[in-house]
Amino acid sequence: MERSHWVAFAGILLMLSALFNLLNGFVAIFNHGYYSKVYSQGNRLLILNYTAWGWIWVAVGIVMALAGLGVLVGSRAARLTGICLASLCLVGQMIFLPVYPFWSLFTMLVSVLVIYGLLAEPRHVHGTRV
């Protein structure tokens, strides 16, 4: 069965986004105060502290990496999971915008490309939508 190049590209970007989330998470967990030094309003981001957000990003990053591998293998469930996780990452990075705006915007752009790549139906392969 022929697959779309967008799906393969989205799988690679999903794994890259997982790496970004793991990086965000480990920085928040192991370098206490790193984000609070950047963001002037202390060690809280909305309702949780940065350590809690770090663990959330690590968990999302691990599941995203597994979904990225599943997308590259051709799993439909992994594509659906990837779409949900990229959407979650998009919203989560909106929360991180005040901390690191350029990093968040770049990660949001990667998430949008992942969602498009996993949803787009290629012209040369019919009936392969999610």
XYZ file of N, CA and C in Angstrom:
390
model
N 0.849 -1.186 0.000
C 0.000 0.000 0.000
C 0.888 1.241 0.000
N 0.606 2.134 -0.881
C 1.386 3.362 -0.993
C 0.901 4.369 0.045
N 1.873 5.005 0.708
C 1.525 5.988 1.721
C 1.955 7.372 1.278
N 1.378 8.343 1.906
C 1.669 9.735 1.606
C 3.028 10.127 2.172
N 3.701 11.000 1.470
C 4.941 11.559 1.992
C 4.659 12.503 3.152
N 3.475 13.115 3.157
C 3.094 13.988 4.261
C 2.995 13.209 5.561
N 2.493 11.962 5.470
C 2.357 11.155 6.687
C 3.733 10.826 7.248
N 4.671 10.467 6.395
C 6.025 10.184 6.858
C 6.668 11.442 7.443
N 6.476 12.562 6.772
C 7.008 13.834 7.269
C 6.382 14.183 8.617
N 5.075 13.967 8.741
C 4.384 14.247 10.004
C 4.879 13.325 11.112
N 5.180 12.070 10.783
C 5.720 11.152 11.781
C 7.075 11.607 12.295
N 7.917 12.079 11.382
C 9.229 12.591 11.791
C 9.068 13.860 12.623
N 8.170 14.755 12.190
C 7.931 15.976 12.973
C 7.308 15.676 14.330
N 6.503 14.629 14.401
C 5.908 14.233 15.678
C 7.007 13.780 16.642
N 7.987 13.064 16.135
C 9.103 12.651 16.977
C 9.978 13.851 17.363
N 10.120 14.810 16.459
C 10.862 16.033 16.778
C 10.130 16.843 17.841
N 8.823 16.920 17.709
C 8.019 17.619 18.709
C 8.102 16.909 20.061
N 8.169 15.588 20.034
C 8.348 14.837 21.286
C 9.676 15.193 21.934
N 10.719 15.342 21.126
C 12.017 15.748 21.656
C 11.946 17.138 22.276
N 11.239 18.064 21.609
C 11.066 19.414 22.161
C 10.332 19.367 23.493
N 9.282 18.551 23.574
C 8.516 18.455 24.823
C 9.346 17.833 25.929
N 10.125 16.813 25.598
C 11.009 16.221 26.603
C 12.033 17.242 27.095
N 12.565 18.028 26.181
C 13.524 19.062 26.553
C 12.877 20.093 27.475
N 11.684 20.560 27.107
C 10.940 21.487 27.979
C 10.714 20.885 29.360
N 10.294 19.630 29.377
C 9.981 18.976 30.639
C 11.189 18.791 31.526
N 12.292 18.310 30.947
C 13.486 18.079 31.761
C 14.099 19.381 32.262
N 14.023 20.435 31.475
C 14.515 21.734 31.956
C 13.671 22.200 33.133
N 12.361 22.053 33.034
C 11.484 22.498 34.125
C 11.680 21.649 35.379
N 11.987 20.354 35.209
C 12.135 19.471 36.373
C 13.496 19.642 37.049
N 14.550 19.595 36.267
C 15.894 19.520 36.853
C 16.555 20.871 37.081
N 16.114 21.894 36.404
C 16.698 23.214 36.605
C 15.643 24.098 37.259
N 15.436 23.862 38.543
C 14.413 24.612 39.282
C 14.696 26.109 39.182
N 13.706 26.824 38.808
C 13.850 28.261 38.729
C 14.280 28.783 37.369
N 14.597 27.898 36.419
C 15.032 28.379 35.106
C 13.935 29.168 34.417
N 12.740 28.614 34.387
C 11.631 29.335 33.761
C 11.189 30.516 34.615
N 11.286 30.382 35.928
C 10.852 31.495 36.770
C 11.820 32.663 36.694
N 13.082 32.416 36.347
C 14.023 33.514 36.125
C 13.676 34.269 34.851
N 13.188 33.528 33.872
C 12.833 34.149 32.602
C 11.514 34.896 32.729
N 10.572 34.268 33.374
C 9.246 34.845 33.514
C 9.161 35.502 34.881
N 8.861 36.754 34.941
C 9.023 37.554 36.161
C 7.971 37.314 37.231
N 6.947 36.504 36.973
C 5.885 36.375 37.964
C 6.038 35.139 38.845
N 7.236 34.698 39.059
C 7.452 33.633 40.029
C 7.479 32.246 39.426
N 7.219 31.262 40.277
C 7.356 29.860 39.893
C 6.010 29.221 39.581
N 5.068 29.990 39.107
C 3.758 29.419 38.778
C 3.378 29.769 37.351
N 2.785 28.810 36.710
C 2.295 28.976 35.352
C 0.839 28.526 35.371
N -0.065 29.475 35.301
C -1.498 29.217 35.470
C -1.761 28.579 36.826
N -2.088 27.291 36.871
C -2.490 26.690 38.146
C -1.442 25.758 38.733
N -0.427 25.381 37.966
C 0.583 24.447 38.457
C 1.946 25.118 38.481
N 2.862 24.558 39.254
C 4.219 25.082 39.235
C 4.978 24.474 38.041
N 6.180 24.941 37.814
C 6.941 24.509 36.648
C 7.364 23.052 36.731
N 7.584 22.538 37.917
C 7.948 21.126 38.052
C 6.796 20.231 37.611
N 5.584 20.576 38.000
C 4.421 19.799 37.571
C 4.249 19.872 36.056
N 4.417 21.072 35.495
C 4.347 21.196 34.039
C 5.456 20.392 33.371
N 6.617 20.339 34.010
C 7.715 19.550 33.466
C 7.363 18.079 33.359
N 6.756 17.530 34.399
C 6.358 16.125 34.338
C 5.271 15.896 33.297
N 4.369 16.848 33.151
C 3.340 16.724 32.107
C 3.990 16.700 30.730
N 4.967 17.605 30.492
C 5.643 17.638 29.183
C 6.443 16.367 28.934
N 7.053 15.804 29.973
C 7.804 14.562 29.800
C 6.857 13.424 29.408
N 5.725 13.321 30.086
C 4.751 12.276 29.762
C 4.221 12.438 28.337
N 3.862 13.671 27.978
C 3.372 13.922 26.616
C 4.462 13.618 25.596
N 5.704 13.966 25.908
C 6.807 13.713 24.987
C 7.036 12.234 24.745
N 6.957 11.429 25.800
C 7.143 9.981 25.643
C 6.040 9.383 24.791
N 4.800 9.757 25.059
C 3.684 9.227 24.276
C 3.755 9.723 22.829
N 4.198 10.970 22.630
C 4.362 11.492 21.269
C 5.430 10.720 20.498
N 6.527 10.374 21.162
C 7.575 9.606 20.491
C 7.054 8.239 20.069
N 6.289 7.591 20.933
C 5.703 6.298 20.582
C 4.692 6.437 19.445
N 3.892 7.504 19.480
C 2.940 7.740 18.396
C 3.673 8.030 17.090
N 4.783 8.767 17.160
C 5.568 9.039 15.961
C 6.105 7.762 15.334
N 6.585 6.845 16.176
C 7.032 5.546 15.659
C 5.866 4.781 15.031
N 4.711 4.845 15.680
C 3.529 4.183 15.129
C 3.090 4.769 13.799
N 3.202 6.084 13.667
C 2.855 6.732 12.396
C 3.804 6.276 11.295
N 5.082 6.176 11.618
C 6.061 5.735 10.623
C 5.849 4.276 10.224
N 5.327 3.468 11.150
C 5.028 2.071 10.837
C 3.741 1.963 10.022
N 2.824 2.918 10.191
C 1.589 2.925 9.412
C 0.331 2.665 10.209
N 0.393 2.813 11.506
C -0.760 2.559 12.356
C -1.760 3.718 12.289
N -3.024 3.364 12.044
C -4.072 4.388 12.007
C -4.336 4.950 13.399
N -4.282 4.093 14.406
C -4.481 4.555 15.786
C -3.387 5.537 16.190
N -2.183 5.290 15.716
C -1.088 6.213 16.024
C -1.303 7.555 15.338
N -1.885 7.541 14.150
C -2.188 8.813 13.475
C -3.210 9.607 14.267
N -4.262 8.943 14.728
C -5.277 9.626 15.532
C -4.696 10.122 16.850
N -3.858 9.301 17.482
C -3.196 9.718 18.716
C -2.276 10.903 18.454
N -1.566 10.870 17.336
C -0.676 11.969 16.979
C -1.418 13.275 16.772
N -2.584 13.204 16.166
C -3.394 14.406 15.967
C -3.828 14.973 17.317
N -4.295 14.099 18.209
C -4.724 14.555 19.540
C -3.560 15.139 20.331
N -2.409 14.470 20.282
C -1.255 14.960 21.043
C -0.695 16.252 20.467
N -0.682 16.378 19.144
C -0.210 17.628 18.538
C -1.153 18.774 18.899
N -2.450 18.490 18.973
C -3.410 19.515 19.392
C -3.184 19.898 20.849
N -2.936 18.909 21.686
C -2.645 19.171 23.090
C -1.359 19.980 23.233
N -0.358 19.638 22.443
C 0.906 20.375 22.473
C 0.708 21.815 22.013
N -0.144 22.000 21.030
C -0.437 23.342 20.528
C -1.037 24.206 21.625
N -1.998 23.660 22.349
C -2.622 24.399 23.445
C -1.631 24.610 24.588
N -0.842 23.588 24.896
C 0.142 23.718 25.967
C 1.196 24.765 25.667
N 1.593 24.864 24.416
C 2.584 25.879 24.062
C 1.984 27.281 24.092
N 0.684 27.393 23.909
C 0.035 28.698 24.077
C 0.146 29.156 25.536
N 0.113 28.182 26.449
C 0.270 28.507 27.860
C 1.711 28.944 28.147
N 2.678 28.356 27.441
C 4.090 28.670 27.626
C 4.531 29.925 26.876
N 3.648 30.549 26.109
C 4.017 31.737 25.323
C 4.671 32.847 26.139
N 4.186 33.180 27.332
C 4.837 34.259 28.078
C 6.260 33.917 28.526
N 6.573 32.639 28.646
C 7.881 32.226 29.136
C 8.926 32.328 28.028
N 8.680 31.643 26.932
C 9.592 31.654 25.775
C 8.767 31.809 24.516
N 8.520 33.018 24.059
C 7.612 33.209 22.930
C 8.103 32.597 21.616
N 9.382 32.767 21.282
C 9.847 32.253 19.988
C 9.905 30.733 19.964
N 10.357 30.128 21.055
C 10.379 28.683 21.167
C 8.959 28.125 21.096
N 8.033 28.759 21.789
C 6.643 28.301 21.773
C 6.033 28.435 20.384
N 6.305 29.545 19.710
C 5.765 29.717 18.358
C 6.335 28.684 17.393
N 7.624 28.389 17.518
C 8.232 27.376 16.661
C 7.623 26.004 16.919
N 7.442 25.653 18.184
C 6.850 24.364 18.534
C 5.383 24.305 18.095
N 4.687 25.419 18.179
C 3.301 25.465 17.702
C 3.245 25.262 16.191
N 4.186 25.848 15.463
C 4.248 25.657 14.020
C 4.492 24.190 13.675
N 5.378 23.537 14.408
C 5.624 22.112 14.188
C 4.349 21.315 14.454
N 3.612 21.667 15.491
C 2.364 20.971 15.809
C 1.327 21.146 14.707
N 1.232 22.349 14.161
C 0.292 22.589 13.056
C 0.683 21.761 11.834
N 1.964 21.676 11.535
C 2.416 20.855 10.411
C 2.139 19.373 10.646
N 2.288 18.920 11.877
C 1.970 17.525 12.199
C 0.487 17.260 11.973
N -0.359 18.146 12.468
C -1.806 17.961 12.302
C -2.164 17.955 10.825
N -1.621 18.884 10.049
C -1.911 18.917 8.618
C -1.410 17.645 7.937
N -0.194 17.236 8.261
C 0.368 16.053 7.624
C -0.400 14.786 7.923
N -0.956 14.695 9.108
C -1.710 13.496 9.468
C -3.153 13.535 8.979
N -3.671 14.719 8.687
C -5.050 14.831 8.203
C -5.173 14.943 6.686
N -4.157 15.459 6.027
C -4.250 15.735 4.595
C -4.316 14.436 3.795
N -5.212 14.420 2.834
C -5.305 13.281 1.929
C -4.487 13.588 0.684
N -3.507 12.760 0.394
C -2.703 13.026 -0.800
C -3.510 12.796 -2.070
N -3.183 13.519 -3.105
C -3.928 13.416 -4.362
C -3.702 12.091 -5.059
N -2.508 11.519 -4.906
C -2.189 10.290 -5.628
C -2.577 9.013 -4.876
N -3.011 9.119 -3.622
C -3.427 7.959 -2.853
C -4.843 8.206 -2.373
N -5.797 7.468 -2.926
C -7.205 7.708 -2.606
C -7.640 6.795 -1.452
N -8.478 7.331 -0.592
C -9.079 6.550 0.479
C -8.159 6.272 1.646
N -7.155 7.111 1.869
C -6.224 6.853 2.972
C -6.338 7.888 4.081
N -7.421 8.610 4.122
C -7.579 9.600 5.189
C -7.713 8.916 6.523
N -7.503 9.678 7.566
C -7.587 9.140 8.929
C -8.984 8.687 9.218
